[in-house]
PDB file of C-alpha atoms in Angstrom:
ATOM      1  CA  UNK A   1      52.476  97.375 107.703  1.00  0.00           C
ATOM      2  CA  UNK A   2      53.708  93.944 108.660  1.00  0.00           C
ATOM      3  CA  UNK A   3      57.426  93.613 109.498  1.00  0.00           C
ATOM      4  CA  UNK A   4      59.081  90.243 109.051  1.00  0.00           C
ATOM      5  CA  UNK A   5      61.806  89.487 111.555  1.00  0.00           C
ATOM      6  CA  UNK A   6      64.493  87.005 110.612  1.00  0.00           C
ATOM      7  CA  UNK A   7      64.870  84.223 113.173  1.00  0.00           C
ATOM      8  CA  UNK A   8      68.241  84.294 114.946  1.00  0.00           C
ATOM      9  CA  UNK A   9      69.283  80.879 113.627  1.00  0.00           C
ATOM     10  CA  UNK A  10      68.591  81.870 110.011  1.00  0.00           C
ATOM     11  CA  UNK A  11      70.428  85.175 110.464  1.00  0.00           C
ATOM     12  CA  UNK A  12      73.431  83.339 111.908  1.00  0.00           C
ATOM     13  CA  UNK A  13      73.455  80.887 108.984  1.00  0.00           C
ATOM     14  CA  UNK A  14      73.163  83.715 106.454  1.00  0.00           C
ATOM     15  CA  UNK A  15      75.998  85.627 108.131  1.00  0.00           C
ATOM     16  CA  UNK A  16      78.208  82.526 108.200  1.00  0.00           C
ATOM     17  CA  UNK A  17      77.552  81.850 104.501  1.00  0.00           C
ATOM     18  CA  UNK A  18      78.368  85.455 103.581  1.00  0.00           C
ATOM     19  CA  UNK A  19      81.615  85.328 105.600  1.00  0.00           C
ATOM     20  CA  UNK A  20      82.599  82.025 103.985  1.00  0.00           C
ATOM     21  CA  UNK A  21      82.081  83.450 100.483  1.00  0.00           C
ATOM     22  CA  UNK A  22      84.074  86.576 101.365  1.00  0.00           C
ATOM     23  CA  UNK A  23      86.968  84.583 102.832  1.00  0.00           C
ATOM     24  CA  UNK A  24      86.999  82.148  99.936  1.00  0.00           C
ATOM     25  CA  UNK A  25      87.780  84.942  97.487  1.00  0.00           C
ATOM     26  CA  UNK A  26      90.332  86.855  99.543  1.00  0.00           C
ATOM     27  CA  UNK A  27      94.009  85.991  99.131  1.00  0.00           C
ATOM     28  CA  UNK A  28      95.938  87.220 102.137  1.00  0.00           C
ATOM     29  CA  UNK A  29      99.628  86.571 102.302  1.00  0.00           C
ATOM     30  CA  UNK A  30     101.630  86.172 105.452  1.00  0.00           C
ATOM     31  CA  UNK A  31     105.271  85.689 104.440  1.00  0.00           C
ATOM     32  CA  UNK A  32     107.350  85.833 101.292  1.00  0.00           C
ATOM     33  CA  UNK A  33     110.653  84.011 100.960  1.00  0.00           C
ATOM     34  CA  UNK A  34     113.454  84.235  98.454  1.00  0.00           C
ATOM     35  CA  UNK A  35     112.759  81.831  95.585  1.00  0.00           C
ATOM     36  CA  UNK A  36     109.124  81.144  96.559  1.00  0.00           C
ATOM     37  CA  UNK A  37     106.128  80.844  94.204  1.00  0.00           C
ATOM     38  CA  UNK A  38     105.611  84.642  94.237  1.00  0.00           C
ATOM     39  CA  UNK A  39     109.149  85.334  92.994  1.00  0.00           C
ATOM     40  CA  UNK A  40     109.243  87.321  89.764  1.00  0.00           C
ATOM     41  CA  UNK A  41     113.033  87.336  89.586  1.00  0.00           C
ATOM     42  CA  UNK A  42     116.369  88.593  90.873  1.00  0.00           C
ATOM     43  CA  UNK A  43     118.645  91.574  90.122  1.00  0.00           C
ATOM     44  CA  UNK A  44     122.397  91.256  90.725  1.00  0.00           C
ATOM     45  CA  UNK A  45     123.711  93.633  92.101  1.00  0.00           C
ATOM     46  CA  UNK A  46     120.885  96.178  91.620  1.00  0.00           C
ATOM     47  CA  UNK A  47     123.073  99.284  91.394  1.00  0.00           C
ATOM     48  CA  UNK A  48     122.749 102.209  91.373  1.00  0.00           C
ATOM     49  CA  UNK A  49     119.698 101.879  93.590  1.00  0.00           C
ATOM     50  CA  UNK A  50     117.590 104.978  92.767  1.00  0.00           C
ATOM     51  CA  UNK A  51     113.826 104.857  92.197  1.00  0.00           C
ATOM     52  CA  UNK A  52     114.153 105.252  88.413  1.00  0.00           C
ATOM     53  CA  UNK A  53     116.716 102.424  88.224  1.00  0.00           C
ATOM     54  CA  UNK A  54     114.587 100.070  90.334  1.00  0.00           C
ATOM     55  CA  UNK A  55     111.645 100.803  88.043  1.00  0.00           C
ATOM     56  CA  UNK A  56     113.849 100.065  85.013  1.00  0.00           C
ATOM     57  CA  UNK A  57     115.026  96.773  86.557  1.00  0.00           C
ATOM     58  CA  UNK A  58     111.469  95.566  87.277  1.00  0.00           C
ATOM     59  CA  UNK A  59     110.083  96.615  83.877  1.00  0.00           C
ATOM     60  CA  UNK A  60     113.025  94.902  82.161  1.00  0.00           C
ATOM     61  CA  UNK A  61     112.285  91.747  84.171  1.00  0.00           C
ATOM     62  CA  UNK A  62     108.594  91.843  83.180  1.00  0.00           C
ATOM     63  CA  UNK A  63     109.617  91.828  79.512  1.00  0.00           C
ATOM     64  CA  UNK A  64     111.759  88.697  79.829  1.00  0.00           C
ATOM     65  CA  UNK A  65     110.592  85.207  78.919  1.00  0.00           C
ATOM     66  CA  UNK A  66     110.145  82.769  81.823  1.00  0.00           C
ATOM     67  CA  UNK A  67     113.603  81.708  83.004  1.00  0.00           C
ATOM     68  CA  UNK A  68     115.265  84.342  80.804  1.00  0.00           C
ATOM     69  CA  UNK A  69     117.962  86.860  81.705  1.00  0.00           C
ATOM     70  CA  UNK A  70     119.587  90.007  80.384  1.00  0.00           C
ATOM     71  CA  UNK A  71     122.049  92.705  81.417  1.00  0.00           C
ATOM     72  CA  UNK A  72     121.241  96.332  82.215  1.00  0.00           C
ATOM     73  CA  UNK A  73     124.401  98.442  82.363  1.00  0.00           C
ATOM     74  CA  UNK A  74     124.190 101.733  84.238  1.00  0.00           C
ATOM     75  CA  UNK A  75     127.519 103.533  84.475  1.00  0.00           C
ATOM     76  CA  UNK A  76     130.124 101.105  85.797  1.00  0.00           C
ATOM     77  CA  UNK A  77     127.461  98.685  87.093  1.00  0.00           C
ATOM     78  CA  UNK A  78     126.538  95.611  85.063  1.00  0.00           C
ATOM     79  CA  UNK A  79     123.221  94.352  86.478  1.00  0.00           C
ATOM     80  CA  UNK A  80     122.141  90.797  85.644  1.00  0.00           C
ATOM     81  CA  UNK A  81     118.334  90.606  85.572  1.00  0.00           C
ATOM     82  CA  UNK A  82     116.934  87.071  85.827  1.00  0.00           C
ATOM     83  CA  UNK A  83     113.255  86.131  85.479  1.00  0.00           C
ATOM     84  CA  UNK A  84     111.894  83.197  87.476  1.00  0.00           C
ATOM     85  CA  UNK A  85     109.878  80.366  85.909  1.00  0.00           C
ATOM     86  CA  UNK A  86     106.739  81.440  87.808  1.00  0.00           C
ATOM     87  CA  UNK A  87     103.973  82.372  85.352  1.00  0.00           C
ATOM     88  CA  UNK A  88     101.674  85.198  86.479  1.00  0.00           C
ATOM     89  CA  UNK A  89     100.022  85.748  83.101  1.00  0.00           C
ATOM     90  CA  UNK A  90     100.082  89.169  81.462  1.00  0.00           C
ATOM     91  CA  UNK A  91     101.835  91.612  83.774  1.00  0.00           C
ATOM     92  CA  UNK A  92     101.178  95.369  84.022  1.00  0.00           C
ATOM     93  CA  UNK A  93     103.963  97.925  83.724  1.00  0.00           C
ATOM     94  CA  UNK A  94     105.591  98.782  87.067  1.00  0.00           C
ATOM     95  CA  UNK A  95     104.973 102.322  88.323  1.00  0.00           C
ATOM     96  CA  UNK A  96     106.956 103.513  91.371  1.00  0.00           C
ATOM     97  CA  UNK A  97     104.747 103.857  94.477  1.00  0.00           C
ATOM     98  CA  UNK A  98     106.767 104.005  97.715  1.00  0.00           C
ATOM     99  CA  UNK A  99     109.890 102.949  99.611  1.00  0.00           C
ATOM    100  CA  UNK A 100     110.393 101.455 103.065  1.00  0.00           C
ATOM    101  CA  UNK A 101     112.854  99.465 105.151  1.00  0.00           C
ATOM    102  CA  UNK A 102     110.800  97.259 107.489  1.00  0.00           C
ATOM    103  CA  UNK A 103     110.187  93.533 107.115  1.00  0.00           C
ATOM    104  CA  UNK A 104     106.420  93.994 107.612  1.00  0.00           C
ATOM    105  CA  UNK A 105     104.519  95.613 104.738  1.00  0.00           C
ATOM    106  CA  UNK A 106     100.822  96.446 104.366  1.00  0.00           C
ATOM    107  CA  UNK A 107      99.833  95.782 100.755  1.00  0.00           C
ATOM    108  CA  UNK A 108      96.244  96.905 101.221  1.00  0.00           C
ATOM    109  CA  UNK A 109      93.984  95.429  98.543  1.00  0.00           C
ATOM    110  CA  UNK A 110      94.860  95.708  94.854  1.00  0.00           C
ATOM    111  CA  UNK A 111      97.201  98.674  95.304  1.00  0.00           C
ATOM    112  CA  UNK A 112     100.521  97.154  94.280  1.00  0.00           C
ATOM    113  CA  UNK A 113     101.855  94.746  91.672  1.00  0.00           C
ATOM    114  CA  UNK A 114     105.534  94.283  92.552  1.00  0.00           C
ATOM    115  CA  UNK A 115     107.801  94.346  95.588  1.00  0.00           C
ATOM    116  CA  UNK A 116     111.538  94.951  95.092  1.00  0.00           C
ATOM    117  CA  UNK A 117     113.692  94.160  98.164  1.00  0.00           C
ATOM    118  CA  UNK A 118     117.391  95.121  98.154  1.00  0.00           C
ATOM    119  CA  UNK A 119     119.806  93.216 100.375  1.00  0.00           C
ATOM    120  CA  UNK A 120     123.045  94.879 101.569  1.00  0.00           C
ATOM    121  CA  UNK A 121     124.013  97.205  98.776  1.00  0.00           C
ATOM    122  CA  UNK A 122     126.461  95.652  96.272  1.00  0.00           C
ATOM    123  CA  UNK A 123     126.966  92.434  98.232  1.00  0.00           C
ATOM    124  CA  UNK A 124     123.913  90.356  97.333  1.00  0.00           C
ATOM    125  CA  UNK A 125     121.286  91.881  95.073  1.00  0.00           C
ATOM    126  CA  UNK A 126     117.545  92.428  94.958  1.00  0.00           C
ATOM    127  CA  UNK A 127     114.659  89.981  95.067  1.00  0.00           C
ATOM    128  CA  UNK A 128     111.506  90.943  93.141  1.00  0.00           C
ATOM    129  CA  UNK A 129     108.118  89.443  94.000  1.00  0.00           C
ATOM    130  CA  UNK A 130     104.809  89.692  92.163  1.00  0.00           C
ATOM    131  CA  UNK A 131     102.275  90.840  94.792  1.00  0.00           C
ATOM    132  CA  UNK A 132      99.376  91.791  92.517  1.00  0.00           C
ATOM    133  CA  UNK A 133      97.440  88.726  93.680  1.00  0.00           C
ATOM    134  CA  UNK A 134      98.110  89.332  97.390  1.00  0.00           C
ATOM    135  CA  UNK A 135      96.571  91.654  99.958  1.00  0.00           C
ATOM    136  CA  UNK A 136      96.927  92.557 103.602  1.00  0.00           C
ATOM    137  CA  UNK A 137     100.014  92.510 105.764  1.00  0.00           C
ATOM    138  CA  UNK A 138     103.004  90.478 104.605  1.00  0.00           C
ATOM    139  CA  UNK A 139     106.518  89.907 105.879  1.00  0.00           C
ATOM    140  CA  UNK A 140     109.696  89.638 103.845  1.00  0.00           C
ATOM    141  CA  UNK A 141     113.030  88.118 104.856  1.00  0.00           C
ATOM    142  CA  UNK A 142     115.299  90.264 107.038  1.00  0.00           C
ATOM    143  CA  UNK A 143     118.304  88.729 105.277  1.00  0.00           C
ATOM    144  CA  UNK A 144     119.102  87.508 101.788  1.00  0.00           C
ATOM    145  CA  UNK A 145     122.253  85.545 100.973  1.00  0.00           C
ATOM    146  CA  UNK A 146     123.484  86.261 104.485  1.00  0.00           C
ATOM    147  CA  UNK A 147     123.113  90.048 104.066  1.00  0.00           C
ATOM    148  CA  UNK A 148     120.621  92.366 105.771  1.00  0.00           C
ATOM    149  CA  UNK A 149     117.678  94.116 104.144  1.00  0.00           C
ATOM    150  CA  UNK A 150     118.691  97.571 102.860  1.00  0.00           C
ATOM    151  CA  UNK A 151     115.150  98.601 101.902  1.00  0.00           C
ATOM    152  CA  UNK A 152     112.218  97.846  99.639  1.00  0.00           C
ATOM    153  CA  UNK A 153     110.136  99.492  96.935  1.00  0.00           C
ATOM    154  CA  UNK A 154     106.513  98.856  96.019  1.00  0.00           C
ATOM    155  CA  UNK A 155     105.275  99.380  92.465  1.00  0.00           C
ATOM    156  CA  UNK A 156     101.682  99.912  91.432  1.00  0.00           C
ATOM    157  CA  UNK A 157     100.218  98.659  88.180  1.00  0.00           C
ATOM    158  CA  UNK A 158     100.484 100.880  85.140  1.00  0.00           C
ATOM    159  CA  UNK A 159      97.832 100.985  82.431  1.00  0.00           C
ATOM    160  CA  UNK A 160      94.408  99.428  82.578  1.00  0.00           C
ATOM    161  CA  UNK A 161      94.066  95.938  84.023  1.00  0.00           C
ATOM    162  CA  UNK A 162      91.261  93.708  82.808  1.00  0.00           C
ATOM    163  CA  UNK A 163      90.214  90.897  85.140  1.00  0.00           C
ATOM    164  CA  UNK A 164      90.613  87.293  84.046  1.00  0.00           C
ATOM    165  CA  UNK A 165      87.320  86.115  82.516  1.00  0.00           C
ATOM    166  CA  UNK A 166      87.145  82.953  84.655  1.00  0.00           C
ATOM    167  CA  UNK A 167      87.604  84.878  87.905  1.00  0.00           C
ATOM    168  CA  UNK A 168      84.955  87.398  86.852  1.00  0.00           C
ATOM    169  CA  UNK A 169      82.400  84.681  86.103  1.00  0.00           C
ATOM    170  CA  UNK A 170      83.195  82.918  89.393  1.00  0.00           C
ATOM    171  CA  UNK A 171      82.764  86.148  91.393  1.00  0.00           C
ATOM    172  CA  UNK A 172      79.506  86.939  89.577  1.00  0.00           C
ATOM    173  CA  UNK A 173      78.200  83.451  90.358  1.00  0.00           C
ATOM    174  CA  UNK A 174      79.120  83.803  94.036  1.00  0.00           C
ATOM    175  CA  UNK A 175      77.421  87.209  94.231  1.00  0.00           C
ATOM    176  CA  UNK A 176      74.240  85.903  92.596  1.00  0.00           C
ATOM    177  CA  UNK A 177      74.228  82.880  94.920  1.00  0.00           C
ATOM    178  CA  UNK A 178      74.578  85.144  97.952  1.00  0.00           C
ATOM    179  CA  UNK A 179      71.710  87.309  96.700  1.00  0.00           C
ATOM    180  CA  UNK A 180      69.587  84.201  96.151  1.00  0.00           C
ATOM    181  CA  UNK A 181      70.271  83.025  99.706  1.00  0.00           C
ATOM    182  CA  UNK A 182      69.531  86.464 101.098  1.00  0.00           C
ATOM    183  CA  UNK A 183      66.248  86.636  99.174  1.00  0.00           C
ATOM    184  CA  UNK A 184      65.209  83.216 100.411  1.00  0.00           C
ATOM    185  CA  UNK A 185      65.963  83.999 104.053  1.00  0.00           C
ATOM    186  CA  UNK A 186      64.603  87.550 103.971  1.00  0.00           C
ATOM    187  CA  UNK A 187      61.499  86.634 101.886  1.00  0.00           C
ATOM    188  CA  UNK A 188      61.741  89.727  99.693  1.00  0.00           C
TER     189      UNK A 188
END
């Protein structure tokens, strides 16, 4: 049996090409800011702040037209929900996942769709970001409107998500190209 050994230079080139393709399709975030391109909207004041109410606020926001607003009244609290003009396409229903209170958050890969960050109880409100297209470790502002971070909530996607057709075709093309390169260099 004859074993073919890949020359070191070809192996290095193949490895570099594979890394480049992998990095080209990963979208790692580093920092979110209030009002940035990932902003889904804002809740003022965001009270009461229980998990069920946060979920209601985010799902109400998802249903709004771009730039739209509405009121959600819970007890004595009149919450103004405002949707940003950022278009993320069809959005999945928000399903509560977990709470935290640090400014550094590990999103993993594809686990979460929304991040709700509350700033100083009734004094400022809550910023909501769409994070379904982000992965890895992110940071959020420690203050909003001059008030400190009270805590955050991550929401996973509800229902079945179907990938965008263009992204699927692009990923398939990249995978087939990588296989073609591997076949050429490995002489299979």
